[in-house]
mmCIF file of C-alpha atoms and ligand atoms in Angstrom:
data_model
loop_
_atom_site.group_PDB
_atom_site.id
_atom_site.type_symbol
_atom_site.label_atom_id
_atom_site.label_comp_id
_atom_site.label_asym_id
_atom_site.label_seq_id
_atom_site.Cartn_x
_atom_site.Cartn_y
_atom_site.Cartn_z
ATOM 1 C CA MET A 1 0.090 -0.152 -0.016
ATOM 2 C CA LYS A 2 1.532 3.105 -1.142
ATOM 3 C CA ARG A 3 0.266 6.667 0.223
ATOM 4 C CA ILE A 4 1.253 9.402 -1.919
ATOM 5 C CA LEU A 5 1.631 13.011 -1.317
ATOM 6 C CA SER A 6 2.211 15.700 -3.770
ATOM 7 C CA GLY A 7 1.424 19.405 -4.593
ATOM 8 C CA ILE A 8 1.995 22.628 -6.617
ATOM 9 C CA GLN A 9 1.842 26.313 -5.502
ATOM 10 C CA PRO A 10 -1.275 28.202 -6.916
ATOM 11 C CA THR A 11 1.204 31.214 -7.645
ATOM 12 C CA ASN A 12 -0.254 31.744 -11.071
ATOM 13 C CA ARG A 13 -1.643 29.579 -14.169
ATOM 14 C CA LEU A 14 -0.098 26.178 -14.368
ATOM 15 C CA HIS A 15 2.015 25.532 -17.556
ATOM 16 C CA LEU A 16 3.196 22.513 -19.449
ATOM 17 C CA GLY A 17 6.175 22.146 -17.337
ATOM 18 C CA ASN A 18 3.887 21.622 -14.329
ATOM 19 C CA TYR A 19 1.993 19.274 -16.639
ATOM 20 C CA LEU A 20 4.586 17.228 -18.373
ATOM 21 C CA GLY A 21 7.056 17.387 -14.844
ATOM 22 C CA ALA A 22 4.214 16.738 -12.408
ATOM 23 C CA MET A 23 0.632 16.063 -12.977
ATOM 24 C CA ARG A 24 0.810 13.533 -15.726
ATOM 25 C CA ASN A 25 2.891 11.281 -13.386
ATOM 26 C CA TRP A 26 0.330 11.851 -10.709
ATOM 27 C CA VAL A 27 -2.452 10.425 -13.064
ATOM 28 C CA LYS A 28 -0.243 7.512 -13.358
ATOM 29 C CA LEU A 29 0.224 6.812 -9.795
ATOM 30 C CA GLN A 30 -3.756 7.513 -9.220
ATOM 31 C CA ASN A 31 -4.143 4.318 -11.640
ATOM 32 C CA GLU A 32 -1.543 2.339 -9.714
ATOM 33 C CA PRO A 33 -3.552 -0.625 -7.687
ATOM 34 C CA GLY A 34 -2.884 -0.067 -4.078
ATOM 35 C CA ALA A 35 -1.941 3.717 -4.333
ATOM 36 C CA GLU A 36 -3.676 6.121 -2.473
ATOM 37 C CA CYS A 37 -3.114 9.621 -3.642
ATOM 38 C CA LEU A 38 -3.251 13.124 -1.990
ATOM 39 C CA TYR A 39 -2.451 16.041 -4.336
ATOM 40 C CA MET A 40 -2.550 19.141 -2.375
ATOM 41 C CA ILE A 41 -2.815 22.896 -3.652
ATOM 42 C CA ALA A 42 -0.147 24.443 -1.899
ATOM 43 C CA ASP A 43 -1.214 27.864 -1.181
ATOM 44 C CA LEU A 44 0.831 28.388 2.501
ATOM 45 C CA HIS A 45 3.771 27.480 0.139
ATOM 46 C CA ALA A 46 2.691 30.147 -2.331
ATOM 47 C CA ILE A 47 2.467 32.815 0.177
ATOM 48 C CA THR A 48 6.578 32.742 0.968
ATOM 49 C CA VAL A 49 6.799 35.012 -1.837
ATOM 50 C CA PRO A 50 4.234 38.318 -1.735
ATOM 51 C CA GLN A 51 0.712 37.095 -3.594
ATOM 52 C CA ASP A 52 -2.112 39.565 -4.444
ATOM 53 C CA PRO A 53 -4.944 38.290 -2.578
ATOM 54 C CA GLU A 54 -7.589 37.788 -5.077
ATOM 55 C CA SER A 55 -5.268 36.346 -7.349
ATOM 56 C CA LEU A 56 -4.049 33.633 -4.848
ATOM 57 C CA THR A 57 -7.899 32.784 -4.339
ATOM 58 C CA ARG A 58 -8.455 32.373 -8.324
ATOM 59 C CA SER A 59 -5.137 30.412 -8.633
ATOM 60 C CA THR A 60 -6.513 27.966 -6.189
ATOM 61 C CA ARG A 61 -9.576 27.411 -7.744
ATOM 62 C CA GLU A 62 -7.949 27.094 -11.142
ATOM 63 C CA THR A 63 -5.439 24.855 -9.622
ATOM 64 C CA ALA A 64 -8.055 22.682 -8.564
ATOM 65 C CA ALA A 65 -9.598 22.929 -12.139
ATOM 66 C CA ALA A 66 -6.293 22.103 -13.832
ATOM 67 C CA TYR A 67 -6.039 18.882 -11.864
ATOM 68 C CA ILE A 68 -9.223 17.823 -12.768
ATOM 69 C CA ALA A 69 -8.929 18.917 -16.254
ATOM 70 C CA ALA A 70 -5.544 16.913 -16.360
ATOM 71 C CA GLY A 71 -6.973 13.620 -15.296
ATOM 72 C CA ILE A 72 -6.833 13.528 -11.545
ATOM 73 C CA ASP A 73 -10.229 12.231 -10.483
ATOM 74 C CA PRO A 74 -11.640 13.619 -7.518
ATOM 75 C CA SER A 75 -13.615 10.470 -6.694
ATOM 76 C CA ARG A 76 -10.415 8.456 -6.621
ATOM 77 C CA SER A 77 -7.663 10.961 -5.285
ATOM 78 C CA ILE A 78 -7.811 13.646 -2.590
ATOM 79 C CA ILE A 79 -7.660 17.041 -4.006
ATOM 80 C CA PHE A 80 -7.451 19.561 -1.241
ATOM 81 C CA VAL A 81 -6.017 23.127 -0.205
ATOM 82 C CA GLN A 82 -3.086 23.154 2.312
ATOM 83 C CA SER A 83 -4.590 25.723 4.128
ATOM 84 C CA ALA A 84 -7.606 24.157 4.993
ATOM 85 C CA VAL A 85 -6.018 21.423 6.825
ATOM 86 C CA PRO A 86 -4.195 23.275 9.940
ATOM 87 C CA ALA A 87 -2.629 20.468 11.132
ATOM 88 C CA HIS A 88 -0.035 21.190 8.455
ATOM 89 C CA SER A 89 0.812 24.619 10.058
ATOM 90 C CA GLN A 90 0.405 23.102 13.820
ATOM 91 C CA LEU A 91 2.511 20.035 13.020
ATOM 92 C CA MET A 92 5.445 22.163 11.310
ATOM 93 C CA TRP A 93 5.839 24.266 14.538
ATOM 94 C CA LEU A 94 6.483 21.022 16.280
ATOM 95 C CA LEU A 95 8.937 19.857 13.702
ATOM 96 C CA ALA A 96 10.599 23.428 13.694
ATOM 97 C CA THR A 97 11.757 22.498 16.800
ATOM 98 C CA MET A 98 13.728 19.688 15.305
ATOM 99 C CA ALA A 99 15.152 20.828 12.103
ATOM 100 C CA GLN A 100 19.014 22.487 12.200
ATOM 101 C CA LEU A 101 19.660 25.995 11.036
ATOM 102 C CA GLY A 102 22.591 24.756 9.408
ATOM 103 C CA LYS A 103 20.519 22.474 7.314
ATOM 104 C CA LEU A 104 17.985 25.068 6.209
ATOM 105 C CA GLU A 105 20.768 27.285 5.025
ATOM 106 C CA ARG A 106 22.043 24.728 2.763
ATOM 107 C CA MET A 107 18.453 24.146 0.793
ATOM 108 C CA THR A 108 19.535 25.560 -2.895
ATOM 109 C CA GLN A 109 15.852 26.511 -3.480
ATOM 110 C CA PHE A 110 15.883 28.979 -0.920
ATOM 111 C CA LYS A 111 19.206 30.278 -1.977
ATOM 112 C CA ASP A 112 17.807 30.398 -5.609
ATOM 113 C CA LYS A 113 14.799 32.141 -4.497
ATOM 114 C CA ALA A 114 16.310 34.364 -1.810
ATOM 115 C CA GLY A 115 18.805 35.734 -4.192
ATOM 116 C CA LYS A 116 21.410 38.080 -3.336
ATOM 117 C CA ASN A 117 18.947 39.854 -0.591
ATOM 118 C CA ALA A 118 18.983 36.430 1.645
ATOM 119 C CA GLU A 119 19.003 38.815 4.840
ATOM 120 C CA ARG A 120 15.605 40.322 3.609
ATOM 121 C CA ALA A 121 14.127 37.091 2.865
ATOM 122 C CA GLY A 122 11.178 35.995 5.094
ATOM 123 C CA LEU A 123 11.360 33.572 7.531
ATOM 124 C CA GLY A 124 8.595 31.595 5.869
ATOM 125 C CA LEU A 125 10.690 31.075 2.511
ATOM 126 C CA PHE A 126 13.360 29.751 4.905
ATOM 127 C CA ALA A 127 11.321 27.250 6.839
ATOM 128 C CA TYR A 128 9.591 26.239 3.511
ATOM 129 C CA PRO A 129 11.227 22.742 3.532
ATOM 130 C CA VAL A 130 9.975 22.233 7.415
ATOM 131 C CA LEU A 131 6.639 23.128 6.160
ATOM 132 C CA MET A 132 7.209 20.524 3.464
ATOM 133 C CA ALA A 133 8.133 18.081 5.739
ATOM 134 C CA ALA A 134 4.790 18.412 7.866
ATOM 135 C CA ASP A 135 2.828 18.287 4.577
ATOM 136 C CA ILE A 136 4.608 14.976 4.121
ATOM 137 C CA LEU A 137 4.471 13.541 7.506
ATOM 138 C CA VAL A 138 1.221 14.555 8.768
ATOM 139 C CA TYR A 139 -0.325 12.036 6.391
ATOM 140 C CA GLN A 140 2.055 9.397 6.907
ATOM 141 C CA ALA A 141 2.868 9.304 3.306
ATOM 142 C CA THR A 142 5.145 6.756 2.199
ATOM 143 C CA HIS A 143 6.060 8.027 -1.066
ATOM 144 C CA VAL A 144 6.552 11.557 -2.779
ATOM 145 C CA PRO A 145 7.134 12.230 -6.244
ATOM 146 C CA VAL A 146 9.700 15.050 -6.592
ATOM 147 C CA GLY A 147 11.167 16.800 -9.148
ATOM 148 C CA GLU A 148 15.306 17.068 -9.048
ATOM 149 C CA ASP A 149 14.843 20.557 -7.485
ATOM 150 C CA GLN A 150 13.053 18.996 -4.644
ATOM 151 C CA LYS A 151 15.006 16.165 -3.827
ATOM 152 C CA GLN A 152 17.030 17.970 -1.216
ATOM 153 C CA HIS A 153 13.730 19.088 1.006
ATOM 154 C CA LEU A 154 12.727 15.431 0.603
ATOM 155 C CA GLU A 155 15.924 14.294 1.917
ATOM 156 C CA LEU A 156 15.038 16.932 5.095
ATOM 157 C CA ALA A 157 12.060 15.361 5.549
ATOM 158 C CA ARG A 158 13.235 12.122 5.886
ATOM 159 C CA GLU A 159 15.762 13.533 8.434
ATOM 160 C CA ILE A 160 13.190 14.992 10.695
ATOM 161 C CA ALA A 161 11.150 12.432 10.747
ATOM 162 C CA ALA A 162 14.118 10.245 11.929
ATOM 163 C CA THR A 163 14.920 12.938 14.429
ATOM 164 C CA PHE A 164 11.686 12.664 15.797
ATOM 165 C CA ASN A 165 11.572 9.074 16.223
ATOM 166 C CA THR A 166 15.152 8.832 17.748
ATOM 167 C CA ARG A 167 14.443 11.588 20.309
ATOM 168 C CA TYR A 168 11.061 9.995 21.333
ATOM 169 C CA LYS A 169 11.942 6.468 20.986
ATOM 170 C CA THR A 170 9.511 5.734 18.636
ATOM 171 C CA ASP A 171 8.501 4.900 14.911
ATOM 172 C CA PHE A 172 5.489 6.788 14.545
ATOM 173 C CA LEU A 173 6.744 8.979 11.699
ATOM 174 C CA ILE A 174 7.234 7.319 8.434
ATOM 175 C CA GLN A 175 10.362 8.240 6.329
ATOM 176 C CA PRO A 176 8.872 8.873 3.003
ATOM 177 C CA GLU A 177 10.665 7.539 -0.501
ATOM 178 C CA PRO A 178 10.850 9.475 -3.458
ATOM 179 C CA VAL A 179 8.708 8.225 -6.601
ATOM 180 C CA ILE A 180 10.499 7.312 -9.507
ATOM 181 C CA THR A 181 7.568 7.138 -12.280
ATOM 182 C CA GLY A 182 9.942 7.304 -15.098
ATOM 183 C CA PRO A 183 11.466 10.473 -16.592
ATOM 184 C CA ALA A 184 9.727 13.630 -15.791
ATOM 185 C CA PRO A 185 11.448 16.271 -17.877
ATOM 186 C CA ARG A 186 12.585 19.718 -17.075
ATOM 187 C CA VAL A 187 10.836 21.874 -19.583
ATOM 188 C CA MET A 188 12.659 25.057 -20.207
ATOM 189 C CA SER A 189 11.231 28.455 -20.986
ATOM 190 C CA LEU A 190 10.726 29.027 -24.528
ATOM 191 C CA ARG A 191 12.391 32.171 -24.602
ATOM 192 C CA ASP A 192 15.565 30.899 -22.779
ATOM 193 C CA GLY A 193 16.421 27.564 -22.712
ATOM 194 C CA THR A 194 18.902 27.831 -19.928
ATOM 195 C CA GLN A 195 15.847 28.843 -17.485
ATOM 196 C CA LYS A 196 13.040 26.690 -16.260
ATOM 197 C CA MET A 197 9.588 27.096 -17.761
ATOM 198 C CA SER A 198 7.981 28.868 -14.725
ATOM 199 C CA LYS A 199 4.626 30.209 -13.332
ATOM 200 C CA SER A 200 5.996 33.272 -12.164
ATOM 201 C CA ALA A 201 8.414 34.556 -15.017
ATOM 202 C CA GLU A 202 7.181 37.613 -16.231
ATOM 203 C CA SER A 203 6.628 37.217 -19.873
ATOM 204 C CA ASP A 204 3.647 34.732 -20.990
ATOM 205 C CA MET A 205 5.473 34.205 -23.978
ATOM 206 C CA THR A 206 7.717 32.174 -21.726
ATOM 207 C CA ARG A 207 5.631 29.424 -21.152
ATOM 208 C CA ILE A 208 2.408 27.456 -22.414
ATOM 209 C CA ASN A 209 0.068 27.922 -20.136
ATOM 210 C CA LEU A 210 -2.694 25.011 -19.434
ATOM 211 C CA THR A 211 -5.531 27.319 -20.203
ATOM 212 C CA ASP A 212 -3.791 28.671 -23.467
ATOM 213 C CA ASP A 213 -6.168 27.767 -26.681
ATOM 214 C CA ALA A 214 -4.786 26.581 -29.978
ATOM 215 C CA ASP A 215 -3.896 29.917 -31.414
ATOM 216 C CA ALA A 216 -2.027 30.817 -28.193
ATOM 217 C CA ILE A 217 0.177 27.661 -28.328
ATOM 218 C CA ALA A 218 0.662 27.826 -31.842
ATOM 219 C CA GLN A 219 1.836 31.513 -31.925
ATOM 220 C CA LYS A 220 3.979 30.965 -28.680
ATOM 221 C CA ILE A 221 5.596 27.685 -30.387
ATOM 222 C CA ARG A 222 6.235 29.964 -33.643
ATOM 223 C CA LYS A 223 8.042 32.623 -31.830
ATOM 224 C CA ALA A 224 9.913 30.229 -29.302
ATOM 225 C CA LYS A 225 13.675 30.987 -29.478
ATOM 226 C CA THR A 226 15.829 28.646 -31.814
ATOM 227 C CA ASP A 227 18.759 28.823 -33.298
ATOM 228 C CA ALA A 228 19.956 28.618 -37.290
ATOM 229 C CA GLU A 229 21.201 24.896 -37.397
ATOM 230 C CA PRO A 230 18.737 21.967 -38.349
ATOM 231 C CA LEU A 231 18.141 19.279 -35.971
ATOM 232 C CA PRO A 232 20.986 17.075 -35.287
ATOM 233 C CA GLU A 233 21.134 13.410 -35.990
ATOM 234 C CA SER A 234 22.158 12.242 -32.329
ATOM 235 C CA GLU A 235 21.074 13.756 -28.707
ATOM 236 C CA LYS A 236 25.038 14.912 -28.434
ATOM 237 C CA GLY A 237 24.324 17.260 -31.302
ATOM 238 C CA LEU A 238 21.888 19.017 -28.883
ATOM 239 C CA GLU A 239 24.641 19.864 -26.494
ATOM 240 C CA ASN A 240 25.144 23.689 -26.451
ATOM 241 C CA ARG A 241 21.869 24.232 -28.083
ATOM 242 C CA PRO A 242 19.456 24.752 -25.084
ATOM 243 C CA GLU A 243 16.361 26.164 -26.939
ATOM 244 C CA ALA A 244 16.598 23.265 -29.576
ATOM 245 C CA LYS A 245 16.989 20.619 -26.815
ATOM 246 C CA ASN A 246 13.972 21.884 -25.071
ATOM 247 C CA LEU A 247 11.785 22.026 -27.972
ATOM 248 C CA VAL A 248 12.815 18.474 -28.656
ATOM 249 C CA THR A 249 12.396 17.633 -24.872
ATOM 250 C CA ILE A 250 8.886 18.962 -24.839
ATOM 251 C CA TYR A 251 8.230 17.095 -28.341
ATOM 252 C CA ALA A 252 9.735 13.785 -26.887
ATOM 253 C CA ALA A 253 7.456 13.940 -23.750
ATOM 254 C CA LEU A 254 4.354 14.974 -25.254
ATOM 255 C CA ALA A 255 4.722 12.105 -27.794
ATOM 256 C CA ASP A 256 6.237 9.915 -24.988
ATOM 257 C CA ILE A 257 8.992 9.099 -27.011
ATOM 258 C CA SER A 258 12.996 9.027 -26.340
ATOM 259 C CA ARG A 259 14.578 12.627 -27.860
ATOM 260 C CA GLN A 260 16.331 10.380 -30.020
ATOM 261 C CA ASP A 261 13.155 8.792 -31.502
ATOM 262 C CA VAL A 262 12.335 12.506 -32.339
ATOM 263 C CA LEU A 263 15.532 13.015 -33.924
ATOM 264 C CA ASN A 264 15.269 9.753 -35.967
ATOM 265 C CA ASP A 265 12.386 11.534 -37.529
ATOM 266 C CA PHE A 266 13.373 15.312 -37.717
ATOM 267 C CA ALA A 267 17.069 14.897 -38.112
ATOM 268 C CA GLY A 268 18.190 17.664 -41.092
ATOM 269 C CA LYS A 269 14.837 19.359 -40.664
ATOM 270 C CA GLN A 270 14.802 22.944 -40.057
ATOM 271 C CA PHE A 271 12.777 24.336 -36.967
ATOM 272 C CA SER A 272 10.437 25.878 -39.898
ATOM 273 C CA GLU A 273 9.161 21.913 -40.137
ATOM 274 C CA PHE A 274 9.739 20.828 -36.943
ATOM 275 C CA LYS A 275 7.807 23.551 -35.156
ATOM 276 C CA PRO A 276 4.482 23.133 -36.754
ATOM 277 C CA ALA A 277 4.599 19.431 -36.092
ATOM 278 C CA LEU A 278 5.368 20.414 -32.425
ATOM 279 C CA SER A 279 2.419 22.887 -31.979
ATOM 280 C CA ASP A 280 0.018 20.451 -33.637
ATOM 281 C CA LEU A 281 1.010 17.843 -30.832
ATOM 282 C CA ALA A 282 1.099 20.478 -28.139
ATOM 283 C CA VAL A 283 -2.486 21.712 -29.453
ATOM 284 C CA SER A 284 -3.610 18.146 -29.202
ATOM 285 C CA GLN A 285 -2.801 17.509 -25.489
ATOM 286 C CA ILE A 286 -2.991 20.796 -24.158
ATOM 287 C CA ALA A 287 -6.208 22.495 -25.689
ATOM 288 C CA PRO A 288 -8.593 19.517 -24.318
ATOM 289 C CA ILE A 289 -7.120 20.392 -20.944
ATOM 290 C CA ALA A 290 -7.846 24.198 -21.355
ATOM 291 C CA ALA A 291 -11.423 23.478 -22.632
ATOM 292 C CA ARG A 292 -12.166 21.264 -19.421
ATOM 293 C CA MET A 293 -10.846 24.110 -17.576
ATOM 294 C CA GLN A 294 -12.739 26.565 -18.742
ATOM 295 C CA GLU A 295 -16.187 24.495 -18.274
ATOM 296 C CA LEU A 296 -14.943 23.510 -14.814
ATOM 297 C CA MET A 297 -14.373 27.370 -13.975
ATOM 298 C CA THR A 298 -17.673 28.657 -15.200
ATOM 299 C CA ASP A 299 -19.605 27.157 -12.327
ATOM 300 C CA VAL A 300 -17.148 27.660 -9.488
ATOM 301 C CA SER A 301 -19.551 26.252 -6.954
ATOM 302 C CA GLU A 302 -18.937 22.806 -8.464
ATOM 303 C CA ILE A 303 -15.234 23.232 -7.377
ATOM 304 C CA ASP A 304 -15.825 24.611 -4.224
ATOM 305 C CA ALA A 305 -18.184 21.782 -3.107
ATOM 306 C CA LEU A 306 -15.396 19.235 -4.206
ATOM 307 C CA LEU A 307 -12.704 20.929 -2.232
ATOM 308 C CA ALA A 308 -15.114 21.189 0.873
ATOM 309 C CA ASN A 309 -15.481 17.550 1.029
ATOM 310 C CA ALA A 310 -11.918 16.617 -0.011
ATOM 311 C CA ASN A 311 -10.693 19.063 2.587
ATOM 312 C CA ASP A 312 -12.642 17.211 5.251
ATOM 313 C CA ARG A 313 -11.068 13.666 4.018
ATOM 314 C CA ALA A 314 -7.729 15.327 4.124
ATOM 315 C CA ASN A 315 -8.502 16.339 7.666
ATOM 316 C CA ASN A 316 -9.724 13.169 9.003
ATOM 317 C CA TYR A 317 -6.035 11.666 8.009
ATOM 318 C CA ALA A 318 -4.113 14.295 9.668
ATOM 319 C CA ILE A 319 -5.831 15.264 12.838
ATOM 320 C CA PRO A 320 -5.166 11.752 14.011
ATOM 321 C CA VAL A 321 -1.259 11.848 13.244
ATOM 322 C CA LEU A 322 -0.900 15.320 14.832
ATOM 323 C CA SER A 323 -2.845 14.276 18.139
ATOM 324 C CA GLU A 324 -0.380 11.466 18.337
ATOM 325 C CA VAL A 325 2.762 13.556 17.584
ATOM 326 C CA GLU A 326 1.329 15.931 20.409
ATOM 327 C CA ARG A 327 0.792 13.040 22.917
ATOM 328 C CA ILE A 328 4.207 11.544 22.228
ATOM 329 C CA MET A 329 5.602 14.852 22.716
ATOM 330 C CA GLY A 330 4.003 15.416 25.955
ATOM 331 C CA ILE A 331 2.319 18.647 24.784
ATOM 332 C CA TRP A 332 -0.469 19.485 26.904
ATOM 333 C CA LYS A 333 -4.087 19.614 25.028
HETATM 334 N N1 LIG B 1 9.532 23.960 -16.038
HETATM 335 C C1 LIG B 1 9.377 22.600 -15.138
HETATM 336 N N2 LIG B 1 9.528 21.446 -15.671
HETATM 337 C C2 LIG B 1 9.242 20.294 -15.044
HETATM 338 N N3 LIG B 1 8.615 20.391 -13.856
HETATM 339 C C3 LIG B 1 8.560 21.351 -13.546
HETATM 340 N N4 LIG B 1 7.731 21.802 -12.343
HETATM 341 C C4 LIG B 1 7.708 23.071 -12.306
HETATM 342 N N5 LIG B 1 8.005 23.701 -13.040
HETATM 343 C C5 LIG B 1 8.353 22.639 -13.869
HETATM 344 C C6 LIG B 1 7.038 20.824 -11.406
HETATM 345 O O1 LIG B 1 5.670 21.558 -10.946
HETATM 346 C C7 LIG B 1 5.416 21.020 -9.483
HETATM 347 C C8 LIG B 1 5.009 21.813 -8.938
HETATM 348 O O2 LIG B 1 5.798 23.311 -8.870
HETATM 349 P P1 LIG B 1 5.651 24.157 -7.698
HETATM 350 O O3 LIG B 1 4.351 25.138 -8.008
HETATM 351 O O4 LIG B 1 5.441 23.777 -6.586
HETATM 352 O O5 LIG B 1 6.765 25.091 -7.757
HETATM 353 P P2 LIG B 1 8.000 25.325 -8.767
HETATM 354 O O6 LIG B 1 8.700 24.206 -8.924
HETATM 355 O O7 LIG B 1 8.683 26.357 -8.410
HETATM 356 O O8 LIG B 1 7.317 25.931 -10.086
HETATM 357 P P3 LIG B 1 7.104 26.956 -11.131
HETATM 358 O O9 LIG B 1 6.082 26.843 -12.232
HETATM 359 O O10 LIG B 1 8.549 27.631 -11.370
HETATM 360 O O11 LIG B 1 6.526 28.184 -9.782
HETATM 361 P P4 LIG B 1 6.942 29.524 -9.483
HETATM 362 O O12 LIG B 1 7.305 30.202 -10.741
HETATM 363 O O13 LIG B 1 6.011 30.109 -8.530
HETATM 364 O O14 LIG B 1 8.148 29.030 -8.424
HETATM 365 C C9 LIG B 1 6.965 20.406 -9.087
HETATM 366 O O15 LIG B 1 6.983 18.932 -9.118
HETATM 367 C C10 LIG B 1 7.962 20.948 -9.986
HETATM 368 O O16 LIG B 1 9.151 19.848 -10.338
#
């Protein structure tokens, strides 16, 4: 029996990177026999950088719609909002007493997000990995699908669970394992192949949103940065060509084939020929998600009802775990 926990921050519209790097694998996991999946909308993580309140609420609903439109079935998986389960924040405080500053200081995502101004970064951004540990441990999750950039945080969650268990002579907290679901591609910006495709990048032309219609997708791919060379015969020929590599990676991920298979079909071809093929493929997979999202967003009461029900189910898992941690620690309640 696997219990799986993962989530995305509702920081803006979800994009192709979130879909190919995370959500598509979540659907596969949901369909595995014996797997119980909890997919969170991580609004408490989103506010570790300033968010406009109205946009945050809108993005929270839209993220729920995106999960469903991408194939996560709310009757099989629990799609819930992190802040609606107070046990996450409560457990975070208890775990914070066991998280070492030195380890938090080594987290590369904090360094990346805080940039040169680390002294001015908020405590929430610094403590983000402790909240992530609470997110996982409060469900006694056994498996967590993580991208490359989250591996360090998962390791910290394992260490915090081990510290708790050693300190209180128990085996109550489960050390979660990373899930390997096959290749989860890292999708890069359409305008700079060295930067990750990101919700918070300023220019909308850098990403394909899951809400983009066929015309928008085609336009973004047409305008995507490339170089003047034709496509190479082998993957080695993509080295030092980040934009070309990115478009080939996206094609391979959408078609569920290897990069080499893509090159076998397109070697020697110019981008003027490759881009329309990529565009057709992207439209065939993303436009139906966008259409379903639009449908769901026309009646938000249905989404709100689904979330209310799932939030209750998530609370039913989390509250007893928090209570047991408190009991073990001797917390007065
Ligand atoms: N470009 C990407 N390629 C592949 N996977 C990606 N993910 C995000 N971007 C890419 C995966 O999506 C999941 C959730 O991400 P998140 O919202 O929690 O935070 P993030 O990784 O910081 O995503 P963004 O889009 O870049 O958001 P902002 O701009 O708000 O920071 C993770 O599994 C991640 O690997």
